[in-house]
Coordinates of C-alpha atoms and ligand atoms in Angstrom, one line a residue:
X1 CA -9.4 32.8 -1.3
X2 CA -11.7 35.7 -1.1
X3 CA -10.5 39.3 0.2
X4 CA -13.2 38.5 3.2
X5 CA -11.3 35.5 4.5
X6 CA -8.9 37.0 6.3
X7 CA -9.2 38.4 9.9
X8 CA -9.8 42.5 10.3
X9 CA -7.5 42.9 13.6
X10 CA -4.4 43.1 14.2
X11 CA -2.6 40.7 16.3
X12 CA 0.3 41.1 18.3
X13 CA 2.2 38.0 18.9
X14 CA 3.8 39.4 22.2
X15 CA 0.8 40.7 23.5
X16 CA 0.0 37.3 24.8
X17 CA 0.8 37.2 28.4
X18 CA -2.7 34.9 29.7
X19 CA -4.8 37.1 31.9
X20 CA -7.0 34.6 34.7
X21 CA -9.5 35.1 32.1
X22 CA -7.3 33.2 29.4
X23 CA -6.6 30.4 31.9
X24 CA -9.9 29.6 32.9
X25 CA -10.7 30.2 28.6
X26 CA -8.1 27.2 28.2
X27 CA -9.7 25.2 31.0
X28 CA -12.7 25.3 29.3
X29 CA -11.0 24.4 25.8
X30 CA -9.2 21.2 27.7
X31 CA -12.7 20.2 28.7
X32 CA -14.2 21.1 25.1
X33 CA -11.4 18.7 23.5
X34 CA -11.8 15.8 26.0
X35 CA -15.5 16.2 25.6
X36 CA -15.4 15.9 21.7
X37 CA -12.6 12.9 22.3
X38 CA -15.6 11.2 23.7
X39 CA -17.6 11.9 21.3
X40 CA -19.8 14.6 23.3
X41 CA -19.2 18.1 21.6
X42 CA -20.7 18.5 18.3
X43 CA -20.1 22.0 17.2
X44 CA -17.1 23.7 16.8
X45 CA -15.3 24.7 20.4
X46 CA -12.9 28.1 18.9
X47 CA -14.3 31.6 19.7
X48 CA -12.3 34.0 19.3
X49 CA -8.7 34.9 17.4
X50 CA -7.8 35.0 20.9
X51 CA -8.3 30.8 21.5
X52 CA -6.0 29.8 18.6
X53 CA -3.3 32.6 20.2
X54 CA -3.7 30.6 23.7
X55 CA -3.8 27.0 22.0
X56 CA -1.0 28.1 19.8
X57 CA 1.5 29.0 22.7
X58 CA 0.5 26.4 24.8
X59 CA -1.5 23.0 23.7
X60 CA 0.1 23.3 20.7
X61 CA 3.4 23.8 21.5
X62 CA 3.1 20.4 23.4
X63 CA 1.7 19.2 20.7
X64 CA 4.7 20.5 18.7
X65 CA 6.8 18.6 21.2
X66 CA 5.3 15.4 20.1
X67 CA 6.1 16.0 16.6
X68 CA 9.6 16.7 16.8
X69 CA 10.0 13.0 18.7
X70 CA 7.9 11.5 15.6
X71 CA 10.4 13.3 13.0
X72 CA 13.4 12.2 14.9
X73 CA 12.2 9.0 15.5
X74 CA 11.6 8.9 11.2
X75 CA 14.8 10.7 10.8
X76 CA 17.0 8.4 13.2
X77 CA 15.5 5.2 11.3
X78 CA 16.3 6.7 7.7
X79 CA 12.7 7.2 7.1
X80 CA 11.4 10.8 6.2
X81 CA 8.7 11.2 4.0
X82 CA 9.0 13.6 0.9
X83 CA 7.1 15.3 -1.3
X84 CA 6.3 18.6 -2.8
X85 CA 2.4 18.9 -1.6
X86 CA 1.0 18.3 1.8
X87 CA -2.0 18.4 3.1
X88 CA -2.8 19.2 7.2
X89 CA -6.1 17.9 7.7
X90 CA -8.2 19.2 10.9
X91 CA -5.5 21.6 11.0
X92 CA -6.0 23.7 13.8
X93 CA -3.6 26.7 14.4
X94 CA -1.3 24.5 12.2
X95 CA 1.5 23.2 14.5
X96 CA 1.8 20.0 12.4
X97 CA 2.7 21.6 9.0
X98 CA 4.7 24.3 10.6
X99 CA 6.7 21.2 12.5
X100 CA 6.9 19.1 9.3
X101 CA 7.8 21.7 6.5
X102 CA 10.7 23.0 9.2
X103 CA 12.1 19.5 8.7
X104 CA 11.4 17.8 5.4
X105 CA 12.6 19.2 2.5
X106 CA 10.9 20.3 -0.8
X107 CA 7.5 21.2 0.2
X108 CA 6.1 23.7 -1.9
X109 CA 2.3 23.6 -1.7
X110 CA 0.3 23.0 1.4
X111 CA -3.6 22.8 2.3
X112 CA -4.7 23.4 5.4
X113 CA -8.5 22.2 5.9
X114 CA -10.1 22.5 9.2
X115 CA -14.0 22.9 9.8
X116 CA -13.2 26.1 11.3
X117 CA -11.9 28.2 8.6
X118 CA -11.1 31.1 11.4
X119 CA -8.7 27.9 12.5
X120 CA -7.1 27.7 9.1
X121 CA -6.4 32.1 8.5
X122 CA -4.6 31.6 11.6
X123 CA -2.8 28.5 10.7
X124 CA -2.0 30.0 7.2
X125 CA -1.0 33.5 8.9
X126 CA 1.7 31.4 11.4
X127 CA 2.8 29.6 8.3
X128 CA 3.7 32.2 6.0
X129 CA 5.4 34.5 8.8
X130 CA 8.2 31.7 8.4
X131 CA 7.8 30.3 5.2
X132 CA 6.6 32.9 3.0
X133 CA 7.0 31.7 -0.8
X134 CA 5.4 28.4 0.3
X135 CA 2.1 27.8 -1.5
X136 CA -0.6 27.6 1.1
X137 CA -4.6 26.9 0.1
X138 CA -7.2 26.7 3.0
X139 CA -9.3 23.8 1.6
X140 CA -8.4 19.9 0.9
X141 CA -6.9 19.0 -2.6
X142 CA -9.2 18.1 -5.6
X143 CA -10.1 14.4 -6.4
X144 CA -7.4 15.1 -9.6
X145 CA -4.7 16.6 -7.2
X146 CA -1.5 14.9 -5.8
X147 CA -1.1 14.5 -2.7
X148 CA 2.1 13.9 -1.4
X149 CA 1.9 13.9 2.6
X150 CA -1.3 13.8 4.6
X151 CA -0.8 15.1 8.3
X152 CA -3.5 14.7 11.1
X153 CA -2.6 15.4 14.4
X154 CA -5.0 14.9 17.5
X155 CA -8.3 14.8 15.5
X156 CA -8.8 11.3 14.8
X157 CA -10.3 11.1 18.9
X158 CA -13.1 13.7 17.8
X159 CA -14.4 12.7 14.4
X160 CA -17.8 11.3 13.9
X161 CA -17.9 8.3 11.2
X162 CA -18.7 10.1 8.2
X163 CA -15.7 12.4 9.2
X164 CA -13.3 9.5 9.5
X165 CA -14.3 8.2 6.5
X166 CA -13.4 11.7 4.2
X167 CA -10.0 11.8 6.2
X168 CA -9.2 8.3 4.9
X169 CA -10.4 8.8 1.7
X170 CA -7.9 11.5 1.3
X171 CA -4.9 9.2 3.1
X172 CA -5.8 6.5 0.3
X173 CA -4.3 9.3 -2.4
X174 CA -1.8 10.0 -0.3
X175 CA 2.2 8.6 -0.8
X176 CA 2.7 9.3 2.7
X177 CA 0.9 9.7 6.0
X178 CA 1.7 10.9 9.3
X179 CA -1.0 11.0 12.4
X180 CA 0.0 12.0 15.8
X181 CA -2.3 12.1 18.6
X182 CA -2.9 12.1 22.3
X183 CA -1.2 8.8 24.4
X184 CA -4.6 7.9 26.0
X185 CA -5.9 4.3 25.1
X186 CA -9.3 4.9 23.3
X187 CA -7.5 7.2 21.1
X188 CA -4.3 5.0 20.5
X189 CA -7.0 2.0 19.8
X190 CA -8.9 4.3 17.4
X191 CA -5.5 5.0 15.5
X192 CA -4.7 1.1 15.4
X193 CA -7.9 0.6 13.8
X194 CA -7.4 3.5 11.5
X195 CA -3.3 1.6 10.6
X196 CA -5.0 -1.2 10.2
X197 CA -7.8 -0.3 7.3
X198 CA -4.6 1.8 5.7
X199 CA -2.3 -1.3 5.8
X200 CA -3.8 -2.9 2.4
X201 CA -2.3 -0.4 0.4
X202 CA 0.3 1.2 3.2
X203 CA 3.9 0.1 4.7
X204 CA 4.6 1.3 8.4
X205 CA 7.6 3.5 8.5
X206 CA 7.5 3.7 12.1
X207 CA 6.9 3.0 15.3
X208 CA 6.1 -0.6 14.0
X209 CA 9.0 -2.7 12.9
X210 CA 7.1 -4.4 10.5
X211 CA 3.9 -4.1 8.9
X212 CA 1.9 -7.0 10.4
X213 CA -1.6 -6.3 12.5
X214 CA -0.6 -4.5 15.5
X215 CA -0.2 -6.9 18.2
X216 CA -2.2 -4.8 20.9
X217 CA -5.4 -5.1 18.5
X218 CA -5.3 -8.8 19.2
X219 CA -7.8 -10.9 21.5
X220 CA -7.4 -10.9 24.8
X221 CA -5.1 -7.5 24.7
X222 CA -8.1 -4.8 24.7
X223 CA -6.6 -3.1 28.4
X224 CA -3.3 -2.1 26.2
X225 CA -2.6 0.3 23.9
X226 CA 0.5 1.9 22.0
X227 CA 2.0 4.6 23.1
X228 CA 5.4 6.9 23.9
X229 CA 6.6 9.6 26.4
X230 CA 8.3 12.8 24.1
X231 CA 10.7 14.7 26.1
X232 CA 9.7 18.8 26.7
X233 CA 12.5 21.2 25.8
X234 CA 14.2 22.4 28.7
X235 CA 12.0 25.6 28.8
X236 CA 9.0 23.0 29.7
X237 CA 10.8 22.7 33.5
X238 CA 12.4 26.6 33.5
X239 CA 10.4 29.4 32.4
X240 CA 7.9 30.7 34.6
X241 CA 5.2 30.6 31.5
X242 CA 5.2 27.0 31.4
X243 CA 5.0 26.5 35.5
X244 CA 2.2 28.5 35.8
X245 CA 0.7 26.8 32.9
X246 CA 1.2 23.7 35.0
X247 CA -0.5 25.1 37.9
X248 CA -3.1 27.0 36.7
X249 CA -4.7 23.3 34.0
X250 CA -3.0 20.8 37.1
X251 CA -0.7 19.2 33.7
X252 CA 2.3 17.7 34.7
X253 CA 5.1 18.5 32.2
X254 CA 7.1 15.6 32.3
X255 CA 4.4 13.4 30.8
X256 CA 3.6 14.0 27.2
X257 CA 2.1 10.6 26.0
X258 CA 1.5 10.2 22.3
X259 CA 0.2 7.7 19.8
X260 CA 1.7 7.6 16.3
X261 CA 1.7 6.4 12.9
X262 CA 3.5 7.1 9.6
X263 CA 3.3 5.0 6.5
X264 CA 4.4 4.8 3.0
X265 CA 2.3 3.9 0.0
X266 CA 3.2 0.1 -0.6
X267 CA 6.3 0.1 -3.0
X268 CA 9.8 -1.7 -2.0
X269 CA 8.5 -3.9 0.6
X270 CA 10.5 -3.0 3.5
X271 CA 12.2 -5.5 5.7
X272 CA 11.0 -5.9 9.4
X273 CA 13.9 -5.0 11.4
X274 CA 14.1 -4.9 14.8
X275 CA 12.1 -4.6 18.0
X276 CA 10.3 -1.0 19.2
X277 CA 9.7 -1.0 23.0
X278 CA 6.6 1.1 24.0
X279 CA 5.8 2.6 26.5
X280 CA 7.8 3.1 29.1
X281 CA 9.9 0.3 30.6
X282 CA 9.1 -0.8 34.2
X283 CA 12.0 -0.5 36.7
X284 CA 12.3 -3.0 39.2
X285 CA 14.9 -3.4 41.4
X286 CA 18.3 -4.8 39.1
X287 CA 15.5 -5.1 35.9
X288 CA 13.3 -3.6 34.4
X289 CA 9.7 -5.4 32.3
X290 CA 10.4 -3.9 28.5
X291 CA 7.2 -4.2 26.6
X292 CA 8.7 -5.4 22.6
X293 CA 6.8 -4.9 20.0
X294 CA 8.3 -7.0 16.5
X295 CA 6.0 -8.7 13.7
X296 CA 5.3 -11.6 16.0
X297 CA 3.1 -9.5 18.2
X298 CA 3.4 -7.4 21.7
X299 CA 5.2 -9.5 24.8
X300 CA 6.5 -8.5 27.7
X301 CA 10.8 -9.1 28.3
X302 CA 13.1 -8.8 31.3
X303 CA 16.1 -6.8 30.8
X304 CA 18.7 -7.3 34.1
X305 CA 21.0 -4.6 35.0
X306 CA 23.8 -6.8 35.2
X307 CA 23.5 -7.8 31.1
X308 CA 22.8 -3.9 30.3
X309 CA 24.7 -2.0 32.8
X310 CA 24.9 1.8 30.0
X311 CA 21.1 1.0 28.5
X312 CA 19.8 0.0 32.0
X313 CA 20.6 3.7 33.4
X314 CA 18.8 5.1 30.1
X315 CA 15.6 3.3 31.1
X316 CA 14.1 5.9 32.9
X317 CA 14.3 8.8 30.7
X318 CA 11.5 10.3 29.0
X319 CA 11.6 10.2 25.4
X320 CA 14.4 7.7 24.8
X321 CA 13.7 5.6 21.7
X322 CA 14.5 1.8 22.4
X323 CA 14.4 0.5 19.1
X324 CA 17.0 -2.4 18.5
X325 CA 17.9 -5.9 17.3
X326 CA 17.0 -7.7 20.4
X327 CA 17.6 -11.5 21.0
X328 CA 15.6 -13.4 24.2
X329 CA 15.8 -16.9 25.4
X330 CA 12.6 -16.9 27.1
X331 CA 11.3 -13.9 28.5
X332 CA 14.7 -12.9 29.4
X333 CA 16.9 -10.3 27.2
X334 CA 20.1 -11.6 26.4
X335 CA 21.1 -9.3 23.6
X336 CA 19.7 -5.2 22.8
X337 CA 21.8 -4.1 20.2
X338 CA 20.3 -0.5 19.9
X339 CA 19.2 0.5 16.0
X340 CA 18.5 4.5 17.2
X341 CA 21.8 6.1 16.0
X342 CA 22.6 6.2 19.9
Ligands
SAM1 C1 -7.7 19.3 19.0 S1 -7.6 20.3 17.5 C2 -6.0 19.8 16.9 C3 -5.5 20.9 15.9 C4 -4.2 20.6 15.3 N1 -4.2 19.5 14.3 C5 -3.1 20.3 16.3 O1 -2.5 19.2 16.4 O2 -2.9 21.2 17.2 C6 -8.7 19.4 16.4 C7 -9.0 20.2 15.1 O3 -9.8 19.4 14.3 C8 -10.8 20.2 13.7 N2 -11.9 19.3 13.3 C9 -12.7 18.6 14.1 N3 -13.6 17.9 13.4 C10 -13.3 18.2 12.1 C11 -13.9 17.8 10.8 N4 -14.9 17.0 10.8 N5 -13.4 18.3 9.7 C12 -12.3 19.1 9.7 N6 -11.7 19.6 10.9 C13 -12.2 19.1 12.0 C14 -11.2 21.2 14.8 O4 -11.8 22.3 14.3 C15 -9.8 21.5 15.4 O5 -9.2 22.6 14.8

């Protein structure tokens, strides 16, 4: 790193109370990220040291959110990656790494590669506050270096072809990878498509129970995608920060749809186990429509409040992971034996 890459303020992380002026900045940033999700934004949308502060304590932090359900979700199901070098890829203000290195052990070296290389000083700068004697290099690993975990987290929606392609060149070194991204279906599609070119050489750790083609890539299923509801921290629904954030970008808190996949370089083959419901179950009245997802494909199951009477009342909240051993005669679920250390 050279003595000019490096920023020549001073910033003052509780300076940041928005003025309108930030608002209507991260309006415009929303728009600039759905624009590049559909592939209309070519350049790169950050300013100013002042965007990454904004998108740190806000996008991010939902962002954040997301992450924390992946690694319990990985924890809960005995299936954390490790490794001693990871790489962030499209890094941003680095919410990903700074997530993942809080709760996997042994990292010592990370990269942190972004186009924007004001993104990745800021990333590096939020990293090392916490984790100072972790190695941390602002570019992507050599063709002759290890690389132990890959991260990308809501990128895969922006990137044109030839972009793709250099991420998944650098997942197909990788032992482990990890992408989270936004719940919305051409982006949960894109990251079906990007499992499936990785499965060859990958196992799924999670959400899949097995490591088949995903079942919502099939024919005659191109309306559905994969996707979960995280559940905010508490703050999400009591500070006064996070209600004005609500009112001033119109996002509703309780909903924080994500995609997600992690998978492990093929070794051990692991055994399918289990069904994962997506989604979010339906509730009708004394049932609810569970969406199961197993290695026989995606179908839809009835789960009756009389057969369930504990798990039924669990339906409805956000963020709870229904993974279990579930048996059907028909479409009907007879037996959920939950597999989520509940
Ligand atoms: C929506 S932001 C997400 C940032 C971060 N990963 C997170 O989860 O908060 C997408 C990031 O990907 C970066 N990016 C977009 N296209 C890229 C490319 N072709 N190569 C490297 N980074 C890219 C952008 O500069 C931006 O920082």
């Amino acid at each position: 790193m050279s003595s000019t890459d490096n920023w020549d303020d001073e910033s003052d992380p509780d300076a940041l109370l928005p003025t309108a002026d930030d608002w209507l900045r991260l309006a415009e940033l929303r728009e600039s990220f759905l624009a590049a999700e559909g592939g209309r934004a070519a350049d790169s949308y950050w300013r100013s040291r002042r965007d990454f502060e904004l998108y740190d304590a806000t996008f991010a932090a939902r962002i954040g959110w997301k992450w924390d359900a992946v690694l319990r979700e990985l924890t809960l199901r005995g299936r954390v990656p490790s490794g001693a070098t990871l790489v962030d890829w499209g890094c941003g203000t680095g919410i990903a790494t700074r997530r993942v290195v809080a709760s996997v052990p042994g990292i010592q070296h990370v990269h942190l590669c972004d186009r924007s290389k004001q993104a990745t000083w800021f990333a590096r700068d939020a990293l090392a506050t916490h984790h100072p004697k972790l190695k941390i290099t602002l570019h992507a690993p050599a063709a002759d270096e290890p690389i132990d975990i890959l991260l990308a987290s809501h990128v895969v929606g922006e990137l044109a072809p030839e972009a793709l392609e250099e991420l998944l060149a650098l997942a197909a070194r990788a032992r482990f990878v990890i992408f989270v991204e936004a719940g919305s279906r051409p982006v949960s599609r894109a990251l079906g498509a990007v499992r499936e070119r990785l499965l060859p050489s990958f196992d799924v750790l999670a959400p899949c129970t097995h490591s088949a083609s995903c079942g919502l890539l099939a024919a005659g299923r191109e309306q559905d995608w994969c996707h979960f509801f995280a559940r905010p921290p508490a703050e999400a629904f009591t500070s006064a920060f996070w209600r004005r954030f609500s009112d001033e970008l119109g996002i509703d808190l309780r909903a924080l749809p994500y995609a997600f996949v992690a998978l492990a370089r093929r070794g051990e083959p692991l055994p399918p186990r289990g069904t994962r419901v997506l989604g979010r179950p339906r509730l009708l009245k004394g049932r609810a429509l569970l969406e199961c997802c197993d290695a026989s494909g995606v179908a839809t199951r009835t789960l009756f409040e009389r057969d369930a009477k504990p798990l039924f009342k669990r339906l409805d909240r956000s963020g709870e992971l229904l993974l279990a051993d579930v048996r059907s005669e028909g479409e009907r679920i007879v037996e959920f034996h939950s597999l989520a250390g509940d």
